[in-house]
Amino acid sequence: MIWNETIECMEREDMQKLQSLRLKRVVEHAYHNTPFYRKKMQELGITPDDINSIDDIVKLPFTVKQDLRDNYPFGLMASPMSEIVRLHASSGTTGKPIVVGYTRKDLSIWAEVVSRCLTAYGVTKNDLVQVSYGYGLFTGGLGLHSGVENIGGTVIPMSSGNTQKQIQLMHDFGAKALACTPSYALYLAETIRKSDIPLSDFALKVGIFGAEPWTENMRKELEEKLNIKAYDIYGLTEISGPGVGGECECQNGTHLWEDHFFPEIIDPVTLKPVEPGQQGELVFTTLTKEGMPMIRYRTRDLTHLIYDKCDCGRTAVRMGRILGRSDDMLIIRGVNVFPSQVESVILEMQEFEPMYLIVVDRVNNTDTFQIKVEVRPEFYTDEMNKMLTIKQKITNRIQSVIGLQPDIKIVEPGSIERSMGKAKHVIDNRKLV
Ligand code: DLL
């Protein structure tokens, strides 16, 4: 099923015409109503008259997270506060939070794009969806919530936390879909396994997972453990929230709703567009946002785009899995390490629980690279030899994938902290020095 066939399956030429028209309009809106954008465009010697087609987008300046911080709280709003009906914010790890504002129309477009995702996952008006993303300033809870209501489904607004109750209600109400971070889904799966309700008593069929990078191996794990189909949902606060893109039944790339959010991939060093299909940094321009338009916003997310028509019939561009954020990349002894690479190895080995924590430090001017992992109870033994063999196996595997020898620390099952939202997979003590 397709929620908005005209748009989701539009011929590329027609989509480009629509994008051109909308780009011109949003640039005019931003230029005339946001001093920040006007100044940046003036510095480059351009005006909205220079933007006549979507190809002209490369003439526009980039926007980065620091720009949102510098204009905290409302400096980037392009609509008067009397038109802003909702605020969301994201804190990140350092500095001031970033704040975004939505007009009524922005909220209805957000609900529309989430509806496209839900329909692509097979969720209909007859279904119950348990929303276990956090409600509040975080966009996850309320974003999914509006989408479910928009398609006429029944929303269970659980928010995150209170894991026992999550399971009880998911079971009693017969939720067909669960929306939460993949790491929280794992924790829920673990809790179900330990509970006295058998998995077969749940009506759950669909997982709507995002807000953090996750791997194909994690998908397999979640599908097996919860007996569901697990789908990706992507988004970020600056651009609206969840639903900037979502997977379809083919599970072969995340469709981006490019009539509202125009994606580009750039080389993060030269800032030039990469060759089609190449990996680089994802950049978005919001084509219809009124409250707080974003022009060429650098997401820091690393991925690639696929323009071929999908087997599902949609022509909407697809995005490959996000490898990670450029600011999540660790450089350990000169080697680039993404937590998702470590995750992928751990999840393909049956000896380990799908939990890990990377701890990096610097001792005598050399980086240390420790990975804490939990051995599954059925592999846990007092026999030193057997444990050493398992340890050697994972050490070799990680070394061959990453090119760096890790110091593996096997910890007791259950001892790595479980996450109810975005998981923390890295402790980098070097930054403290
Ligand atoms: O995480 C919005 C969201 C909520 C998306 C619920 C999906 C589901 P932020 O807190 O602003 O917004 O974080 C955005 O999270 O730039 C990515 O680095 C990461 N991210 C979000 N979705 C995915 C995903 C929400 N599906 C940042 N895969 C983004 C990988 C993701 N990373």
Coordinates of C-alpha atoms and ligand atoms in Angstrom, one line a residue:
M1 CA 0.0 0.0 0.0
I2 CA 1.1 3.5 -0.8
W3 CA -0.1 6.5 1.1
N4 CA 0.5 9.2 -1.5
E5 CA 1.0 7.4 -4.8
T6 CA 1.1 10.6 -7.0
I7 CA 4.1 11.9 -5.0
E8 CA 5.8 8.7 -4.0
C9 CA 5.9 7.3 -7.5
M10 CA 6.3 10.5 -9.4
E11 CA 8.5 10.5 -12.5
R12 CA 11.9 12.1 -11.8
E13 CA 11.4 14.9 -14.3
D14 CA 8.1 15.9 -12.6
M15 CA 9.6 15.6 -9.2
Q16 CA 12.4 18.0 -10.3
K17 CA 9.9 20.5 -11.5
L18 CA 8.1 20.4 -8.2
Q19 CA 11.4 20.7 -6.3
S20 CA 12.5 23.6 -8.4
L21 CA 9.2 25.5 -7.8
R22 CA 9.4 24.8 -4.1
L23 CA 13.1 25.7 -3.7
K24 CA 12.5 29.1 -5.2
R25 CA 9.6 29.7 -2.9
V26 CA 11.4 28.6 0.3
V27 CA 14.5 30.6 -0.6
E28 CA 12.4 33.7 -1.0
H29 CA 10.7 33.0 2.3
A30 CA 14.0 32.5 4.1
Y31 CA 15.6 35.5 2.5
H32 CA 12.8 37.9 3.3
N33 CA 12.0 36.7 6.8
T34 CA 15.3 35.5 8.4
P35 CA 18.1 38.0 8.7
F36 CA 20.6 35.1 9.1
Y37 CA 19.9 33.7 5.7
R38 CA 19.7 37.1 4.0
K39 CA 23.1 38.0 5.4
K40 CA 24.6 34.7 4.3
M41 CA 23.3 35.0 0.8
Q42 CA 24.4 38.6 0.5
E43 CA 27.9 37.5 1.5
L44 CA 27.9 35.1 -1.4
G45 CA 26.5 37.8 -3.7
I46 CA 23.3 36.0 -4.5
T47 CA 19.6 36.8 -4.2
P48 CA 16.5 34.6 -4.6
D49 CA 16.4 35.7 -8.3
D50 CA 19.5 33.5 -8.8
I51 CA 17.6 30.4 -7.8
N52 CA 15.4 29.2 -10.7
S53 CA 15.8 25.4 -10.6
I54 CA 16.7 22.7 -8.2
D55 CA 20.2 22.5 -9.8
D56 CA 20.8 26.1 -8.5
I57 CA 20.8 24.7 -5.0
V58 CA 24.6 24.4 -5.1
K59 CA 24.8 28.2 -5.2
L60 CA 23.3 28.4 -1.7
P61 CA 25.3 28.6 1.5
F62 CA 25.4 25.7 4.0
T63 CA 23.8 25.8 7.4
V64 CA 25.4 23.9 10.4
K65 CA 24.3 23.1 13.9
Q66 CA 26.4 25.9 15.3
D67 CA 24.3 28.4 13.4
L68 CA 21.2 27.1 15.3
R69 CA 23.1 27.5 18.6
D70 CA 24.3 31.0 17.7
N71 CA 20.7 32.0 16.9
Y72 CA 19.3 30.4 20.1
P73 CA 16.4 30.3 20.8
F74 CA 14.2 31.8 18.0
G75 CA 16.7 33.6 15.7
L76 CA 16.1 31.3 12.7
M77 CA 12.3 31.4 12.7
A78 CA 10.9 32.6 9.4
S79 CA 7.3 33.0 10.7
P80 CA 6.1 35.3 13.5
M81 CA 5.8 33.5 16.8
S82 CA 2.0 34.0 16.5
E83 CA 2.1 31.4 13.7
I84 CA 4.4 29.0 15.6
V85 CA 2.2 26.3 17.3
R86 CA 4.9 23.9 18.5
L87 CA 8.5 23.9 19.6
H88 CA 10.9 20.9 19.9
A89 CA 14.5 20.9 21.0
S90 CA 17.4 18.6 20.9
S91 CA 20.2 18.9 23.4
G92 CA 23.1 16.9 21.9
T93 CA 26.0 16.3 24.1
T94 CA 27.5 19.7 24.4
G95 CA 26.5 23.4 24.4
K96 CA 23.1 25.0 24.1
P97 CA 20.2 23.0 22.9
I98 CA 18.9 23.7 19.4
V99 CA 15.3 24.8 19.1
V100 CA 12.9 24.3 16.1
G101 CA 9.4 25.8 15.6
Y102 CA 6.5 24.5 13.5
T103 CA 3.5 26.3 12.0
R104 CA 0.2 24.4 11.7
K105 CA 1.1 23.6 8.1
D106 CA 4.5 22.3 9.1
L107 CA 2.8 19.9 11.6
S108 CA 0.4 18.7 8.9
I109 CA 3.3 18.0 6.5
W110 CA 5.1 16.2 9.2
A111 CA 2.1 14.0 9.9
E112 CA 1.8 13.4 6.1
V113 CA 5.4 12.1 5.8
V114 CA 5.1 9.9 8.8
S115 CA 1.8 8.5 7.3
R116 CA 3.8 7.6 4.2
C117 CA 6.3 5.6 6.3
L118 CA 3.6 3.9 8.3
T119 CA 1.7 2.8 5.2
A120 CA 5.0 1.5 3.7
Y121 CA 5.5 -0.7 6.8
G122 CA 2.0 -2.1 6.3
V123 CA 0.4 -0.3 9.2
T124 CA -3.3 0.7 8.5
K125 CA -6.2 2.5 10.2
N126 CA -7.1 -0.9 11.7
D127 CA -3.9 -1.2 13.7
L128 CA -2.7 -0.2 17.1
V129 CA 0.8 1.4 17.3
Q130 CA 2.7 1.5 20.6
V131 CA 4.8 4.7 20.5
S132 CA 7.7 4.1 22.9
Y133 CA 9.9 6.9 21.7
G134 CA 10.2 9.6 24.3
Y135 CA 7.4 12.3 24.4
G136 CA 8.4 15.8 25.1
L137 CA 11.0 18.1 23.5
F138 CA 12.4 15.0 21.6
T139 CA 10.6 14.7 18.3
G140 CA 10.3 10.9 18.4
G141 CA 7.1 10.5 20.5
L142 CA 4.9 13.3 19.2
G143 CA 6.2 12.8 15.6
L144 CA 5.1 9.2 15.4
H145 CA 2.0 10.0 17.4
S146 CA 0.6 12.5 14.8
G147 CA 1.4 10.1 11.9
V148 CA -0.6 7.3 13.5
E149 CA -3.6 9.6 14.2
N150 CA -3.4 10.9 10.6
I151 CA -3.8 7.5 9.1
G152 CA -6.6 6.8 11.5
G153 CA -4.8 4.1 13.4
T154 CA -4.9 3.8 17.2
V155 CA -2.0 5.3 19.0
I156 CA -0.8 4.0 22.4
P157 CA 1.3 6.9 23.6
M158 CA 3.6 5.0 26.0
S159 CA 6.7 7.2 25.8
S160 CA 9.9 5.4 27.0
G161 CA 10.6 3.8 30.3
N162 CA 8.6 1.6 32.6
T163 CA 9.5 -1.5 30.7
Q164 CA 7.3 -4.0 32.5
K165 CA 4.2 -1.9 31.8
Q166 CA 5.3 -1.5 28.1
I167 CA 5.2 -5.3 27.8
Q168 CA 2.0 -5.7 29.7
L169 CA 0.0 -3.2 27.6
M170 CA 1.6 -4.2 24.3
H171 CA 0.3 -7.7 25.1
D172 CA -3.1 -6.7 26.5
F173 CA -4.0 -4.1 23.9
G174 CA -2.7 -6.2 21.0
A175 CA -0.3 -3.6 19.5
K176 CA 0.6 -4.5 15.9
A177 CA 3.5 -2.1 15.7
L178 CA 6.1 -0.9 18.1
A179 CA 8.0 2.4 17.5
C180 CA 11.2 2.9 19.6
T181 CA 14.9 2.9 19.2
P182 CA 16.4 -0.4 18.1
S183 CA 18.4 -0.6 21.4
Y184 CA 15.2 -0.2 23.4
A185 CA 13.5 -2.8 21.2
L186 CA 16.3 -5.2 22.2
Y187 CA 15.8 -4.5 25.8
L188 CA 12.0 -5.0 25.4
A189 CA 12.7 -8.3 23.7
E190 CA 15.0 -9.4 26.5
T191 CA 12.4 -8.5 29.1
I192 CA 9.7 -10.4 27.2
R193 CA 11.9 -13.4 27.1
K194 CA 12.3 -13.2 30.9
S195 CA 8.6 -12.6 31.5
D196 CA 6.0 -15.3 31.8
I197 CA 4.1 -14.1 28.7
P198 CA 5.1 -16.2 25.6
L199 CA 6.1 -14.3 22.5
S200 CA 3.4 -16.1 20.6
D201 CA 0.7 -14.3 22.7
F202 CA 1.7 -10.9 21.3
A203 CA 0.1 -9.4 18.2
L204 CA 3.3 -7.6 17.3
K205 CA 4.3 -7.7 13.6
V206 CA 6.1 -4.5 12.8
G207 CA 9.0 -2.6 14.3
I208 CA 9.5 1.1 13.5
F209 CA 13.1 1.7 14.5
G210 CA 15.4 4.7 14.2
A211 CA 16.8 7.7 16.0
E212 CA 20.3 6.0 16.1
P213 CA 22.4 4.0 13.6
W214 CA 21.7 0.3 13.4
T215 CA 23.0 -2.5 11.3
E216 CA 21.6 -5.3 9.1
N217 CA 22.7 -7.7 11.8
M218 CA 20.7 -5.8 14.4
R219 CA 17.7 -6.0 12.1
K220 CA 18.1 -9.8 11.9
E221 CA 18.4 -10.0 15.7
L222 CA 15.3 -7.9 16.3
E223 CA 13.2 -9.7 13.7
E224 CA 14.1 -13.1 15.2
K225 CA 13.8 -12.1 18.8
L226 CA 10.4 -10.3 18.4
N227 CA 9.1 -12.3 15.4
I228 CA 8.4 -9.1 13.5
K229 CA 9.5 -7.2 10.4
A230 CA 11.8 -4.4 11.5
Y231 CA 11.8 -1.2 9.4
D232 CA 14.0 1.9 9.5
I233 CA 12.7 5.3 10.1
Y234 CA 15.0 8.3 9.7
G235 CA 14.8 11.9 10.7
L236 CA 16.3 14.7 12.7
T237 CA 15.0 17.6 14.7
E238 CA 16.4 20.3 12.5
I239 CA 14.5 19.0 9.5
S240 CA 11.3 18.2 11.4
G241 CA 11.8 14.9 13.2
P242 CA 11.1 11.2 12.5
G243 CA 9.7 10.5 9.0
V244 CA 12.1 12.5 6.8
G245 CA 12.4 9.0 5.3
G246 CA 11.3 5.4 5.9
E247 CA 11.8 1.9 4.5
C248 CA 9.3 0.0 2.4
E249 CA 8.5 -3.7 2.3
C250 CA 11.6 -4.3 0.2
Q251 CA 13.8 -3.3 3.2
N252 CA 16.4 -2.2 0.7
G253 CA 17.1 1.5 1.5
T254 CA 15.2 4.2 3.2
H255 CA 12.9 6.3 0.9
L256 CA 13.4 10.0 1.5
W257 CA 10.4 12.2 1.0
E258 CA 12.2 14.5 -1.4
D259 CA 9.2 16.6 -2.3
H260 CA 9.6 18.2 1.2
F261 CA 13.2 17.5 2.1
F262 CA 15.7 17.7 -0.7
P263 CA 18.8 15.6 -0.1
E264 CA 22.3 16.1 -1.4
I265 CA 25.5 14.1 -0.6
I266 CA 28.6 16.2 -0.3
D267 CA 32.3 15.5 0.4
P268 CA 32.7 16.7 4.0
V269 CA 36.1 18.1 3.2
T270 CA 35.7 19.8 -0.1
L271 CA 32.0 20.5 0.4
K272 CA 31.4 19.6 -3.3
P273 CA 28.7 17.2 -4.3
V274 CA 30.0 13.6 -4.6
E275 CA 29.6 11.4 -7.8
P276 CA 26.1 9.8 -7.9
G277 CA 25.9 6.8 -5.6
Q278 CA 29.1 7.7 -3.7
Q279 CA 29.2 7.9 0.1
G280 CA 29.4 11.3 1.8
E281 CA 27.7 13.6 4.2
L282 CA 23.9 14.0 3.8
V283 CA 22.6 17.6 3.4
F284 CA 19.0 18.6 3.5
T285 CA 17.0 21.6 2.3
T286 CA 13.5 21.8 3.5
L287 CA 11.3 22.7 0.5
T288 CA 8.0 23.5 2.2
K289 CA 8.8 24.5 5.8
E290 CA 7.4 27.8 7.0
G291 CA 8.3 28.0 10.7
M292 CA 12.0 27.3 10.4
P293 CA 13.3 26.5 6.9
M294 CA 16.7 24.9 6.7
I295 CA 18.8 25.7 3.7
R296 CA 21.5 23.1 2.9
Y297 CA 21.7 21.8 6.4
R298 CA 24.7 19.6 7.0
T299 CA 23.5 16.6 9.0
R300 CA 26.9 15.0 9.6
D301 CA 25.3 11.7 8.8
L302 CA 27.3 9.5 6.4
T303 CA 25.4 7.6 3.7
H304 CA 24.8 7.3 0.0
L305 CA 21.7 7.8 -2.3
I306 CA 20.1 5.4 -4.7
Y307 CA 18.1 6.9 -7.5
D308 CA 16.9 3.7 -9.2
K309 CA 13.2 2.9 -9.0
C310 CA 12.5 0.6 -6.1
D311 CA 10.8 -2.8 -6.5
C312 CA 7.9 -1.5 -4.5
G313 CA 7.1 0.9 -7.3
R314 CA 8.2 4.1 -5.5
T315 CA 10.5 6.4 -7.3
A316 CA 11.4 8.4 -4.2
V317 CA 15.1 8.4 -3.7
R318 CA 16.5 5.8 -1.3
M319 CA 19.3 6.3 1.3
G320 CA 21.6 3.5 2.3
R321 CA 22.1 2.7 5.9
I322 CA 23.7 5.4 7.9
L323 CA 27.2 4.3 8.8
G324 CA 27.3 6.9 11.6
R325 CA 27.7 10.6 12.1
S326 CA 31.0 12.1 11.2
D327 CA 31.3 13.3 14.8
D328 CA 30.7 9.8 16.1
M329 CA 33.7 8.5 14.2
L330 CA 36.5 7.6 16.6
I331 CA 40.1 7.9 15.5
I332 CA 42.0 5.4 17.5
R333 CA 45.8 5.1 16.9
G334 CA 45.1 6.8 13.6
V335 CA 42.5 4.3 12.4
N336 CA 38.9 5.5 11.8
V337 CA 36.4 3.4 13.8
F338 CA 32.7 3.6 13.6
P339 CA 30.7 2.0 16.5
S340 CA 28.4 0.4 13.8
Q341 CA 31.4 -1.7 12.6
V342 CA 31.9 -3.1 16.0
E343 CA 28.1 -3.7 16.4
S344 CA 28.0 -5.6 13.1
V345 CA 30.8 -8.0 14.2
I346 CA 29.3 -8.6 17.7
L347 CA 25.9 -9.3 16.3
E348 CA 27.1 -11.8 13.7
M349 CA 28.6 -14.0 16.5
Q350 CA 26.2 -16.2 18.3
E351 CA 28.4 -16.3 21.4
F352 CA 27.5 -12.7 22.4
E353 CA 24.5 -10.7 23.5
P354 CA 23.9 -7.8 21.2
M355 CA 25.3 -5.4 23.7
Y356 CA 28.6 -3.6 23.7
L357 CA 30.5 -0.7 25.1
I358 CA 33.6 0.8 23.6
V359 CA 36.0 2.5 26.0
V360 CA 38.8 4.5 24.6
D361 CA 41.5 6.1 26.7
R362 CA 45.1 7.3 26.3
V363 CA 47.9 5.6 28.4
N364 CA 51.5 6.6 28.0
N365 CA 50.6 8.6 24.8
T366 CA 49.0 5.6 23.2
D367 CA 45.3 5.1 22.6
T368 CA 43.7 2.1 24.3
F369 CA 40.7 0.4 22.6
Q370 CA 38.6 -1.7 24.9
I371 CA 35.3 -3.4 24.0
K372 CA 33.1 -4.7 26.7
V373 CA 30.9 -7.6 25.5
E374 CA 28.5 -9.9 27.3
V375 CA 28.8 -13.7 26.6
R376 CA 25.4 -15.4 26.2
P377 CA 24.6 -17.5 29.3
E378 CA 24.7 -20.7 27.2
F379 CA 28.3 -20.0 26.2
Y380 CA 29.4 -18.8 29.6
T381 CA 31.7 -21.4 31.4
D382 CA 34.3 -21.6 34.1
E383 CA 36.7 -23.3 31.7
M384 CA 39.4 -20.8 31.0
N385 CA 40.3 -22.4 27.7
K386 CA 36.9 -22.1 26.2
M387 CA 36.5 -18.5 27.3
L388 CA 39.9 -17.6 25.9
T389 CA 39.0 -19.2 22.5
I390 CA 35.8 -17.1 22.3
K391 CA 37.8 -14.0 23.2
Q392 CA 40.4 -14.8 20.6
K393 CA 37.8 -15.3 18.0
I394 CA 36.1 -11.9 18.5
T395 CA 39.5 -10.2 18.7
N396 CA 40.6 -11.6 15.4
R397 CA 37.3 -10.8 13.7
I398 CA 37.3 -7.2 14.9
Q399 CA 40.9 -6.8 13.9
S400 CA 40.2 -8.0 10.4
V401 CA 37.2 -5.7 10.0
I402 CA 38.6 -2.6 11.5
G403 CA 42.3 -3.1 11.2
L404 CA 43.0 -2.5 14.9
Q405 CA 43.4 -5.0 17.7
P406 CA 40.8 -4.5 20.5
D407 CA 41.2 -5.4 24.1
I408 CA 38.1 -7.5 24.6
K409 CA 36.7 -7.5 28.1
I410 CA 34.1 -10.2 28.6
V411 CA 31.5 -9.1 31.2
E412 CA 28.6 -10.8 32.9
P413 CA 25.3 -11.1 31.1
G414 CA 23.2 -8.1 31.9
S415 CA 26.0 -5.9 33.2
I416 CA 26.1 -3.4 30.3
E417 CA 23.6 -0.7 30.8
R418 CA 20.3 -1.1 28.8
S419 CA 19.0 2.0 27.0
M420 CA 15.5 3.2 26.8
G421 CA 16.3 5.8 24.1
K422 CA 19.4 6.4 22.1
A423 CA 22.0 4.0 23.3
K424 CA 25.4 5.1 24.4
H425 CA 28.0 2.8 22.9
V426 CA 31.2 4.8 23.4
I427 CA 33.0 6.2 26.4
D428 CA 36.0 8.3 25.2
N429 CA 38.0 9.3 28.2
R430 CA 40.7 10.9 26.1
K431 CA 38.5 14.0 25.7
L432 CA 38.7 14.6 29.5
V433 CA 42.5 15.1 29.4
Ligands
DLL1 O1 16.4 11.1 16.4 C1 14.4 11.9 15.2 C2 13.9 10.5 15.2 C3 13.1 10.1 16.2 C4 14.2 9.7 14.1 C5 12.5 8.8 16.1 C6 13.7 8.4 14.0 C7 12.9 8.0 15.0 P1 17.5 13.8 16.7 O2 17.4 13.5 18.1 O3 17.6 15.3 16.2 O4 16.2 13.3 16.0 O5 18.7 13.0 16.1 C8 18.9 13.0 14.7 O6 19.8 10.7 14.9 O7 21.1 13.0 12.4 C9 21.1 10.6 12.9 O8 22.5 10.8 13.3 C10 20.4 9.8 13.9 N1 19.3 9.0 13.3 C11 18.0 9.3 13.3 N2 17.4 8.3 12.7 C12 18.3 7.4 12.3 C13 18.3 6.1 11.6 C14 15.8 12.0 15.9 N3 17.1 5.6 11.2 C15 20.1 12.1 14.4 N4 19.4 5.5 11.3 C16 20.4 11.9 12.9 C17 20.6 6.1 11.7 C18 19.6 7.8 12.7 N5 20.7 7.2 12.4

